[in-house]
Amino acid sequence: MQRGPAVWVLAWHRNSLSPRAPASFCADPDQLALGRALAARVSEVARLTAEATLAAGLVELATHRFAKPIHDVHALTTRAIARFLVTGQGTTQTERNFIGRLGFQAASCGVSLATLTHSYLLWRDTNLRVLNEEITRLHVAVGVSDLARRIIRSSASTGILRMARSYDEAAVTRELVGSGV
């Protein structure tokens, strides 16, 4: 049994600073298969997340102004996780900025941070459900399946924090503009 953080989790964090794959990356065949299977289901995950969002009553996220950006962020993040599993490449700065802009847009549109966070938790749960289906279908080893689940949970947490920071920045900007500063 492995003790301490998984090497791949550390690689995910390290590579979140750089878009390049690590020079020594060599994925397990199960990891490659799981990453490719998740990549093939990106659109489905985004659709299922949108359906879960509506079922949860988060109707403000289904507006014309907000539905496409949140769908795009959910698809981008799932795609980034699949890419990481296959190549070891983390998110690019452009991708991280795109995710962060969702928080700014939510604040500008008056969508609550709680609603935005709830939607990202629904994204996480949808990804975990689809991932578990693929793990069962592909008979993926326990170590790889645990790693993939940790990456999804970590990505959700990181995405929520990134969006919350942008949300706060937008709120401060709105206050400054409103006060005439």
mmCIF file with all atom_site columns, C-alpha atoms in Angstrom:
data_model
loop_
_atom_site.group_PDB
_atom_site.id
_atom_site.type_symbol
_atom_site.label_atom_id
_atom_site.label_alt_id
_atom_site.label_comp_id
_atom_site.label_asym_id
_atom_site.label_entity_id
_atom_site.label_seq_id
_atom_site.pdbx_PDB_ins_code
_atom_site.Cartn_x
_atom_site.Cartn_y
_atom_site.Cartn_z
_atom_site.occupancy
_atom_site.B_iso_or_equiv
_atom_site.pdbx_formal_charge
_atom_site.auth_seq_id
_atom_site.auth_comp_id
_atom_site.auth_asym_id
_atom_site.auth_atom_id
_atom_site.pdbx_PDB_model_num
ATOM 1   C CA . MET A 1 1   ? 0.000   0.000  0.000   1.00 0.00 ? 1   MET A CA 1
ATOM 2   C CA . GLN A 1 2   ? 1.345   3.410  -0.974  1.00 0.00 ? 2   GLN A CA 1
ATOM 3   C CA . ARG A 1 3   ? 1.869   5.995  1.786   1.00 0.00 ? 3   ARG A CA 1
ATOM 4   C CA . GLY A 1 4   ? 1.721   9.764  1.330   1.00 0.00 ? 4   GLY A CA 1
ATOM 5   C CA . PRO A 1 5   ? 0.414   11.631 -1.703  1.00 0.00 ? 5   PRO A CA 1
ATOM 6   C CA . ALA A 1 6   ? 0.319   9.816  -5.008  1.00 0.00 ? 6   ALA A CA 1
ATOM 7   C CA . VAL A 1 7   ? 3.026   10.786 -7.449  1.00 0.00 ? 7   VAL A CA 1
ATOM 8   C CA . TRP A 1 8   ? 0.420   11.565 -10.103 1.00 0.00 ? 8   TRP A CA 1
ATOM 9   C CA . VAL A 1 9   ? -1.488  13.891 -7.771  1.00 0.00 ? 9   VAL A CA 1
ATOM 10  C CA . LEU A 1 10  ? 1.735   15.831 -7.227  1.00 0.00 ? 10  LEU A CA 1
ATOM 11  C CA . ALA A 1 11  ? 2.274   15.833 -10.990 1.00 0.00 ? 11  ALA A CA 1
ATOM 12  C CA . TRP A 1 12  ? -1.260  17.193 -11.499 1.00 0.00 ? 12  TRP A CA 1
ATOM 13  C CA . HIS A 1 13  ? -0.486  20.052 -9.113  1.00 0.00 ? 13  HIS A CA 1
ATOM 14  C CA . ARG A 1 14  ? 2.955   20.687 -10.590 1.00 0.00 ? 14  ARG A CA 1
ATOM 15  C CA . ASN A 1 15  ? 1.646   20.597 -14.113 1.00 0.00 ? 15  ASN A CA 1
ATOM 16  C CA . SER A 1 16  ? -1.178  22.964 -13.299 1.00 0.00 ? 16  SER A CA 1
ATOM 17  C CA . LEU A 1 17  ? 1.583   25.561 -13.465 1.00 0.00 ? 17  LEU A CA 1
ATOM 18  C CA . SER A 1 18  ? 2.779   24.416 -16.877 1.00 0.00 ? 18  SER A CA 1
ATOM 19  C CA . PRO A 1 19  ? 0.970   23.137 -19.973 1.00 0.00 ? 19  PRO A CA 1
ATOM 20  C CA . ARG A 1 20  ? 3.786   20.732 -20.852 1.00 0.00 ? 20  ARG A CA 1
ATOM 21  C CA . ALA A 1 21  ? 3.665   17.062 -20.058 1.00 0.00 ? 21  ALA A CA 1
ATOM 22  C CA . PRO A 1 22  ? 6.340   15.937 -17.613 1.00 0.00 ? 22  PRO A CA 1
ATOM 23  C CA . ALA A 1 23  ? 9.441   14.577 -19.325 1.00 0.00 ? 23  ALA A CA 1
ATOM 24  C CA . SER A 1 24  ? 9.174   11.287 -17.434 1.00 0.00 ? 24  SER A CA 1
ATOM 25  C CA . PHE A 1 25  ? 5.436   10.732 -17.878 1.00 0.00 ? 25  PHE A CA 1
ATOM 26  C CA . CYS A 1 26  ? 4.566   7.117  -18.600 1.00 0.00 ? 26  CYS A CA 1
ATOM 27  C CA . ALA A 1 27  ? 0.945   6.305  -17.932 1.00 0.00 ? 27  ALA A CA 1
ATOM 28  C CA . ASP A 1 28  ? -0.325  2.910  -16.935 1.00 0.00 ? 28  ASP A CA 1
ATOM 29  C CA . PRO A 1 29  ? -2.326  1.256  -19.773 1.00 0.00 ? 29  PRO A CA 1
ATOM 30  C CA . ASP A 1 30  ? -5.449  1.381  -17.581 1.00 0.00 ? 30  ASP A CA 1
ATOM 31  C CA . GLN A 1 31  ? -4.884  5.099  -17.052 1.00 0.00 ? 31  GLN A CA 1
ATOM 32  C CA . LEU A 1 32  ? -4.568  5.679  -20.790 1.00 0.00 ? 32  LEU A CA 1
ATOM 33  C CA . ALA A 1 33  ? -7.730  3.696  -21.505 1.00 0.00 ? 33  ALA A CA 1
ATOM 34  C CA . LEU A 1 34  ? -9.645  5.521  -18.768 1.00 0.00 ? 34  LEU A CA 1
ATOM 35  C CA . GLY A 1 35  ? -8.466  8.931  -19.997 1.00 0.00 ? 35  GLY A CA 1
ATOM 36  C CA . ARG A 1 36  ? -9.500  8.128  -23.557 1.00 0.00 ? 36  ARG A CA 1
ATOM 37  C CA . ALA A 1 37  ? -12.887 6.806  -22.405 1.00 0.00 ? 37  ALA A CA 1
ATOM 38  C CA . LEU A 1 38  ? -13.514 9.985  -20.389 1.00 0.00 ? 38  LEU A CA 1
ATOM 39  C CA . ALA A 1 39  ? -12.455 12.128 -23.359 1.00 0.00 ? 39  ALA A CA 1
ATOM 40  C CA . ALA A 1 40  ? -14.987 10.319 -25.542 1.00 0.00 ? 40  ALA A CA 1
ATOM 41  C CA . ARG A 1 41  ? -17.739 11.273 -23.082 1.00 0.00 ? 41  ARG A CA 1
ATOM 42  C CA . VAL A 1 42  ? -16.936 14.977 -22.543 1.00 0.00 ? 42  VAL A CA 1
ATOM 43  C CA . SER A 1 43  ? -20.090 16.187 -24.315 1.00 0.00 ? 43  SER A CA 1
ATOM 44  C CA . GLU A 1 44  ? -22.221 13.706 -22.435 1.00 0.00 ? 44  GLU A CA 1
ATOM 45  C CA . VAL A 1 45  ? -20.752 14.802 -19.083 1.00 0.00 ? 45  VAL A CA 1
ATOM 46  C CA . ALA A 1 46  ? -21.471 18.462 -19.895 1.00 0.00 ? 46  ALA A CA 1
ATOM 47  C CA . ARG A 1 47  ? -25.042 17.597 -20.930 1.00 0.00 ? 47  ARG A CA 1
ATOM 48  C CA . LEU A 1 48  ? -25.657 15.466 -17.843 1.00 0.00 ? 48  LEU A CA 1
ATOM 49  C CA . THR A 1 49  ? -24.274 18.227 -15.646 1.00 0.00 ? 49  THR A CA 1
ATOM 50  C CA . ALA A 1 50  ? -26.628 20.754 -17.264 1.00 0.00 ? 50  ALA A CA 1
ATOM 51  C CA . GLU A 1 51  ? -29.545 18.390 -16.657 1.00 0.00 ? 51  GLU A CA 1
ATOM 52  C CA . ALA A 1 52  ? -28.514 17.923 -13.011 1.00 0.00 ? 52  ALA A CA 1
ATOM 53  C CA . THR A 1 53  ? -28.244 21.688 -12.635 1.00 0.00 ? 53  THR A CA 1
ATOM 54  C CA . LEU A 1 54  ? -31.824 22.147 -13.824 1.00 0.00 ? 54  LEU A CA 1
ATOM 55  C CA . ALA A 1 55  ? -33.069 19.255 -11.694 1.00 0.00 ? 55  ALA A CA 1
ATOM 56  C CA . ALA A 1 56  ? -31.453 20.924 -8.671  1.00 0.00 ? 56  ALA A CA 1
ATOM 57  C CA . GLY A 1 57  ? -33.405 24.098 -9.420  1.00 0.00 ? 57  GLY A CA 1
ATOM 58  C CA . LEU A 1 58  ? -30.433 26.214 -10.426 1.00 0.00 ? 58  LEU A CA 1
ATOM 59  C CA . VAL A 1 59  ? -32.450 27.857 -13.197 1.00 0.00 ? 59  VAL A CA 1
ATOM 60  C CA . GLU A 1 60  ? -30.356 31.045 -13.232 1.00 0.00 ? 60  GLU A CA 1
ATOM 61  C CA . LEU A 1 61  ? -27.559 28.969 -14.768 1.00 0.00 ? 61  LEU A CA 1
ATOM 62  C CA . ALA A 1 62  ? -29.810 27.992 -17.680 1.00 0.00 ? 62  ALA A CA 1
ATOM 63  C CA . THR A 1 63  ? -30.310 31.560 -18.886 1.00 0.00 ? 63  THR A CA 1
ATOM 64  C CA . HIS A 1 64  ? -29.222 32.505 -22.386 1.00 0.00 ? 64  HIS A CA 1
ATOM 65  C CA . ARG A 1 65  ? -26.392 34.584 -20.944 1.00 0.00 ? 65  ARG A CA 1
ATOM 66  C CA . PHE A 1 66  ? -25.005 31.907 -18.643 1.00 0.00 ? 66  PHE A CA 1
ATOM 67  C CA . ALA A 1 67  ? -25.816 28.433 -20.038 1.00 0.00 ? 67  ALA A CA 1
ATOM 68  C CA . LYS A 1 68  ? -23.125 28.346 -22.737 1.00 0.00 ? 68  LYS A CA 1
ATOM 69  C CA . PRO A 1 69  ? -20.209 29.640 -20.625 1.00 0.00 ? 69  PRO A CA 1
ATOM 70  C CA . ILE A 1 70  ? -20.896 27.199 -17.790 1.00 0.00 ? 70  ILE A CA 1
ATOM 71  C CA . HIS A 1 71  ? -21.347 24.336 -20.281 1.00 0.00 ? 71  HIS A CA 1
ATOM 72  C CA . ASP A 1 72  ? -18.024 25.290 -21.887 1.00 0.00 ? 72  ASP A CA 1
ATOM 73  C CA . VAL A 1 73  ? -16.228 25.377 -18.518 1.00 0.00 ? 73  VAL A CA 1
ATOM 74  C CA . HIS A 1 74  ? -17.636 21.991 -17.554 1.00 0.00 ? 74  HIS A CA 1
ATOM 75  C CA . ALA A 1 75  ? -16.577 20.485 -20.899 1.00 0.00 ? 75  ALA A CA 1
ATOM 76  C CA . LEU A 1 76  ? -13.136 22.119 -20.757 1.00 0.00 ? 76  LEU A CA 1
ATOM 77  C CA . THR A 1 77  ? -12.447 20.835 -17.269 1.00 0.00 ? 77  THR A CA 1
ATOM 78  C CA . THR A 1 78  ? -13.529 17.277 -18.065 1.00 0.00 ? 78  THR A CA 1
ATOM 79  C CA . ARG A 1 79  ? -11.426 17.383 -21.229 1.00 0.00 ? 79  ARG A CA 1
ATOM 80  C CA . ALA A 1 80  ? -8.426  18.634 -19.211 1.00 0.00 ? 80  ALA A CA 1
ATOM 81  C CA . ILE A 1 81  ? -8.745  15.740 -16.768 1.00 0.00 ? 81  ILE A CA 1
ATOM 82  C CA . ALA A 1 82  ? -8.947  13.229 -19.611 1.00 0.00 ? 82  ALA A CA 1
ATOM 83  C CA . ARG A 1 83  ? -5.907  14.853 -21.241 1.00 0.00 ? 83  ARG A CA 1
ATOM 84  C CA . PHE A 1 84  ? -3.977  14.662 -17.990 1.00 0.00 ? 84  PHE A CA 1
ATOM 85  C CA . LEU A 1 85  ? -4.731  10.966 -17.612 1.00 0.00 ? 85  LEU A CA 1
ATOM 86  C CA . VAL A 1 86  ? -3.468  10.303 -21.148 1.00 0.00 ? 86  VAL A CA 1
ATOM 87  C CA . THR A 1 87  ? -0.548  12.733 -21.444 1.00 0.00 ? 87  THR A CA 1
ATOM 88  C CA . GLY A 1 88  ? 0.255   14.066 -17.988 1.00 0.00 ? 88  GLY A CA 1
ATOM 89  C CA . GLN A 1 89  ? -0.318  17.591 -19.299 1.00 0.00 ? 89  GLN A CA 1
ATOM 90  C CA . GLY A 1 90  ? -2.013  19.936 -16.838 1.00 0.00 ? 90  GLY A CA 1
ATOM 91  C CA . THR A 1 91  ? -4.176  22.917 -17.646 1.00 0.00 ? 91  THR A CA 1
ATOM 92  C CA . THR A 1 92  ? -2.759  25.881 -19.498 1.00 0.00 ? 92  THR A CA 1
ATOM 93  C CA . GLN A 1 93  ? -2.880  29.426 -18.170 1.00 0.00 ? 93  GLN A CA 1
ATOM 94  C CA . THR A 1 94  ? -5.462  30.231 -20.842 1.00 0.00 ? 94  THR A CA 1
ATOM 95  C CA . GLU A 1 95  ? -7.675  27.379 -19.611 1.00 0.00 ? 95  GLU A CA 1
ATOM 96  C CA . ARG A 1 96  ? -7.300  28.464 -15.987 1.00 0.00 ? 96  ARG A CA 1
ATOM 97  C CA . ASN A 1 97  ? -8.189  32.047 -16.935 1.00 0.00 ? 97  ASN A CA 1
ATOM 98  C CA . PHE A 1 98  ? -11.237 30.811 -18.873 1.00 0.00 ? 98  PHE A CA 1
ATOM 99  C CA . ILE A 1 99  ? -12.457 28.893 -15.819 1.00 0.00 ? 99  ILE A CA 1
ATOM 100 C CA . GLY A 1 100 ? -11.849 31.897 -13.578 1.00 0.00 ? 100 GLY A CA 1
ATOM 101 C CA . ARG A 1 101 ? -13.832 34.211 -15.856 1.00 0.00 ? 101 ARG A CA 1
ATOM 102 C CA . LEU A 1 102 ? -16.929 32.203 -15.038 1.00 0.00 ? 102 LEU A CA 1
ATOM 103 C CA . GLY A 1 103 ? -16.820 33.575 -11.493 1.00 0.00 ? 103 GLY A CA 1
ATOM 104 C CA . PHE A 1 104 ? -16.458 37.118 -12.795 1.00 0.00 ? 104 PHE A CA 1
ATOM 105 C CA . GLN A 1 105 ? -19.382 36.623 -15.176 1.00 0.00 ? 105 GLN A CA 1
ATOM 106 C CA . ALA A 1 106 ? -21.528 35.088 -12.417 1.00 0.00 ? 106 ALA A CA 1
ATOM 107 C CA . ALA A 1 107 ? -20.940 38.082 -10.176 1.00 0.00 ? 107 ALA A CA 1
ATOM 108 C CA . SER A 1 108 ? -21.702 40.450 -13.053 1.00 0.00 ? 108 SER A CA 1
ATOM 109 C CA . CYS A 1 109 ? -24.962 38.615 -13.779 1.00 0.00 ? 109 CYS A CA 1
ATOM 110 C CA . GLY A 1 110 ? -26.017 38.472 -10.134 1.00 0.00 ? 110 GLY A CA 1
ATOM 111 C CA . VAL A 1 111 ? -25.704 34.696 -9.840  1.00 0.00 ? 111 VAL A CA 1
ATOM 112 C CA . SER A 1 112 ? -24.867 33.790 -6.256  1.00 0.00 ? 112 SER A CA 1
ATOM 113 C CA . LEU A 1 113 ? -21.570 32.189 -5.375  1.00 0.00 ? 113 LEU A CA 1
ATOM 114 C CA . ALA A 1 114 ? -23.531 29.408 -3.646  1.00 0.00 ? 114 ALA A CA 1
ATOM 115 C CA . THR A 1 115 ? -25.338 28.616 -6.910  1.00 0.00 ? 115 THR A CA 1
ATOM 116 C CA . LEU A 1 116 ? -22.081 28.623 -8.854  1.00 0.00 ? 116 LEU A CA 1
ATOM 117 C CA . THR A 1 117 ? -20.434 26.352 -6.286  1.00 0.00 ? 117 THR A CA 1
ATOM 118 C CA . HIS A 1 118 ? -23.423 24.001 -6.309  1.00 0.00 ? 118 HIS A CA 1
ATOM 119 C CA . SER A 1 119 ? -23.144 23.682 -10.095 1.00 0.00 ? 119 SER A CA 1
ATOM 120 C CA . TYR A 1 120 ? -19.470 22.783 -9.841  1.00 0.00 ? 120 TYR A CA 1
ATOM 121 C CA . LEU A 1 121 ? -20.265 20.122 -7.229  1.00 0.00 ? 121 LEU A CA 1
ATOM 122 C CA . LEU A 1 122 ? -22.862 18.722 -9.626  1.00 0.00 ? 122 LEU A CA 1
ATOM 123 C CA . TRP A 1 123 ? -20.150 18.680 -12.312 1.00 0.00 ? 123 TRP A CA 1
ATOM 124 C CA . ARG A 1 124 ? -17.880 16.761 -9.931  1.00 0.00 ? 124 ARG A CA 1
ATOM 125 C CA . ASP A 1 125 ? -20.585 14.217 -9.095  1.00 0.00 ? 125 ASP A CA 1
ATOM 126 C CA . THR A 1 126 ? -21.487 13.727 -12.761 1.00 0.00 ? 126 THR A CA 1
ATOM 127 C CA . ASN A 1 127 ? -17.844 13.162 -13.676 1.00 0.00 ? 127 ASN A CA 1
ATOM 128 C CA . LEU A 1 128 ? -17.443 10.671 -10.863 1.00 0.00 ? 128 LEU A CA 1
ATOM 129 C CA . ARG A 1 129 ? -20.564 8.785  -12.012 1.00 0.00 ? 129 ARG A CA 1
ATOM 130 C CA . VAL A 1 130 ? -19.352 8.607  -15.629 1.00 0.00 ? 130 VAL A CA 1
ATOM 131 C CA . LEU A 1 131 ? -15.836 7.737  -14.490 1.00 0.00 ? 131 LEU A CA 1
ATOM 132 C CA . ASN A 1 132 ? -17.187 4.897  -12.344 1.00 0.00 ? 132 ASN A CA 1
ATOM 133 C CA . GLU A 1 133 ? -19.127 3.563  -15.327 1.00 0.00 ? 133 GLU A CA 1
ATOM 134 C CA . GLU A 1 134 ? -15.937 3.537  -17.389 1.00 0.00 ? 134 GLU A CA 1
ATOM 135 C CA . ILE A 1 135 ? -13.908 1.996  -14.562 1.00 0.00 ? 135 ILE A CA 1
ATOM 136 C CA . THR A 1 136 ? -16.413 -0.868 -14.397 1.00 0.00 ? 136 THR A CA 1
ATOM 137 C CA . ARG A 1 137 ? -16.640 -1.248 -18.178 1.00 0.00 ? 137 ARG A CA 1
ATOM 138 C CA . LEU A 1 138 ? -12.851 -1.249 -18.652 1.00 0.00 ? 138 LEU A CA 1
ATOM 139 C CA . HIS A 1 139 ? -12.012 -3.220 -15.473 1.00 0.00 ? 139 HIS A CA 1
ATOM 140 C CA . VAL A 1 140 ? -9.547  -0.525 -14.416 1.00 0.00 ? 140 VAL A CA 1
ATOM 141 C CA . ALA A 1 141 ? -7.125  -1.293 -11.593 1.00 0.00 ? 141 ALA A CA 1
ATOM 142 C CA . VAL A 1 142 ? -7.920  0.114  -8.148  1.00 0.00 ? 142 VAL A CA 1
ATOM 143 C CA . GLY A 1 143 ? -4.837  2.361  -8.041  1.00 0.00 ? 143 GLY A CA 1
ATOM 144 C CA . VAL A 1 144 ? -5.707  4.041  -11.333 1.00 0.00 ? 144 VAL A CA 1
ATOM 145 C CA . SER A 1 145 ? -9.379  4.411  -10.471 1.00 0.00 ? 145 SER A CA 1
ATOM 146 C CA . ASP A 1 146 ? -8.526  5.961  -7.084  1.00 0.00 ? 146 ASP A CA 1
ATOM 147 C CA . LEU A 1 147 ? -6.124  8.364  -8.784  1.00 0.00 ? 147 LEU A CA 1
ATOM 148 C CA . ALA A 1 148 ? -8.717  9.449  -11.344 1.00 0.00 ? 148 ALA A CA 1
ATOM 149 C CA . ARG A 1 149 ? -11.306 10.048 -8.631  1.00 0.00 ? 149 ARG A CA 1
ATOM 150 C CA . ARG A 1 150 ? -8.830  12.149 -6.629  1.00 0.00 ? 150 ARG A CA 1
ATOM 151 C CA . ILE A 1 151 ? -8.030  14.211 -9.721  1.00 0.00 ? 151 ILE A CA 1
ATOM 152 C CA . ILE A 1 152 ? -11.713 14.939 -10.337 1.00 0.00 ? 152 ILE A CA 1
ATOM 153 C CA . ARG A 1 153 ? -12.279 15.944 -6.707  1.00 0.00 ? 153 ARG A CA 1
ATOM 154 C CA . SER A 1 154 ? -9.144  18.084 -6.688  1.00 0.00 ? 154 SER A CA 1
ATOM 155 C CA . SER A 1 155 ? -10.109 19.726 -9.966  1.00 0.00 ? 155 SER A CA 1
ATOM 156 C CA . ALA A 1 156 ? -13.558 20.579 -8.589  1.00 0.00 ? 156 ALA A CA 1
ATOM 157 C CA . SER A 1 157 ? -12.040 22.129 -5.469  1.00 0.00 ? 157 SER A CA 1
ATOM 158 C CA . THR A 1 158 ? -9.479  24.085 -7.457  1.00 0.00 ? 158 THR A CA 1
ATOM 159 C CA . GLY A 1 159 ? -12.099 25.259 -9.957  1.00 0.00 ? 159 GLY A CA 1
ATOM 160 C CA . ILE A 1 160 ? -14.394 26.415 -7.171  1.00 0.00 ? 160 ILE A CA 1
ATOM 161 C CA . LEU A 1 161 ? -11.582 28.405 -5.561  1.00 0.00 ? 161 LEU A CA 1
ATOM 162 C CA . ARG A 1 162 ? -10.553 29.939 -8.891  1.00 0.00 ? 162 ARG A CA 1
ATOM 163 C CA . MET A 1 163 ? -14.133 30.983 -9.661  1.00 0.00 ? 163 MET A CA 1
ATOM 164 C CA . ALA A 1 164 ? -14.666 32.300 -6.121  1.00 0.00 ? 164 ALA A CA 1
ATOM 165 C CA . ARG A 1 165 ? -11.567 34.510 -6.387  1.00 0.00 ? 165 ARG A CA 1
ATOM 166 C CA . SER A 1 166 ? -12.824 35.903 -9.690  1.00 0.00 ? 166 SER A CA 1
ATOM 167 C CA . TYR A 1 167 ? -16.276 36.363 -8.200  1.00 0.00 ? 167 TYR A CA 1
ATOM 168 C CA . ASP A 1 168 ? -14.787 38.359 -5.305  1.00 0.00 ? 168 ASP A CA 1
ATOM 169 C CA . GLU A 1 169 ? -12.702 40.459 -7.690  1.00 0.00 ? 169 GLU A CA 1
ATOM 170 C CA . ALA A 1 170 ? -15.826 41.266 -9.710  1.00 0.00 ? 170 ALA A CA 1
ATOM 171 C CA . ALA A 1 171 ? -17.724 42.207 -6.553  1.00 0.00 ? 171 ALA A CA 1
ATOM 172 C CA . VAL A 1 172 ? -14.925 44.550 -5.453  1.00 0.00 ? 172 VAL A CA 1
ATOM 173 C CA . THR A 1 173 ? -14.785 46.096 -8.925  1.00 0.00 ? 173 THR A CA 1
ATOM 174 C CA . ARG A 1 174 ? -18.558 46.573 -8.913  1.00 0.00 ? 174 ARG A CA 1
ATOM 175 C CA . GLU A 1 175 ? -18.372 48.242 -5.461  1.00 0.00 ? 175 GLU A CA 1
ATOM 176 C CA . LEU A 1 176 ? -15.583 50.565 -6.606  1.00 0.00 ? 176 LEU A CA 1
ATOM 177 C CA . VAL A 1 177 ? -17.459 51.552 -9.742  1.00 0.00 ? 177 VAL A CA 1
ATOM 178 C CA . GLY A 1 178 ? -20.671 52.028 -7.760  1.00 0.00 ? 178 GLY A CA 1
ATOM 179 C CA . SER A 1 179 ? -18.926 54.250 -5.226  1.00 0.00 ? 179 SER A CA 1
ATOM 180 C CA . GLY A 1 180 ? -17.429 56.414 -7.966  1.00 0.00 ? 180 GLY A CA 1
ATOM 181 C CA . VAL A 1 181 ? -13.804 55.488 -7.215  1.00 0.00 ? 181 VAL A CA 1
#
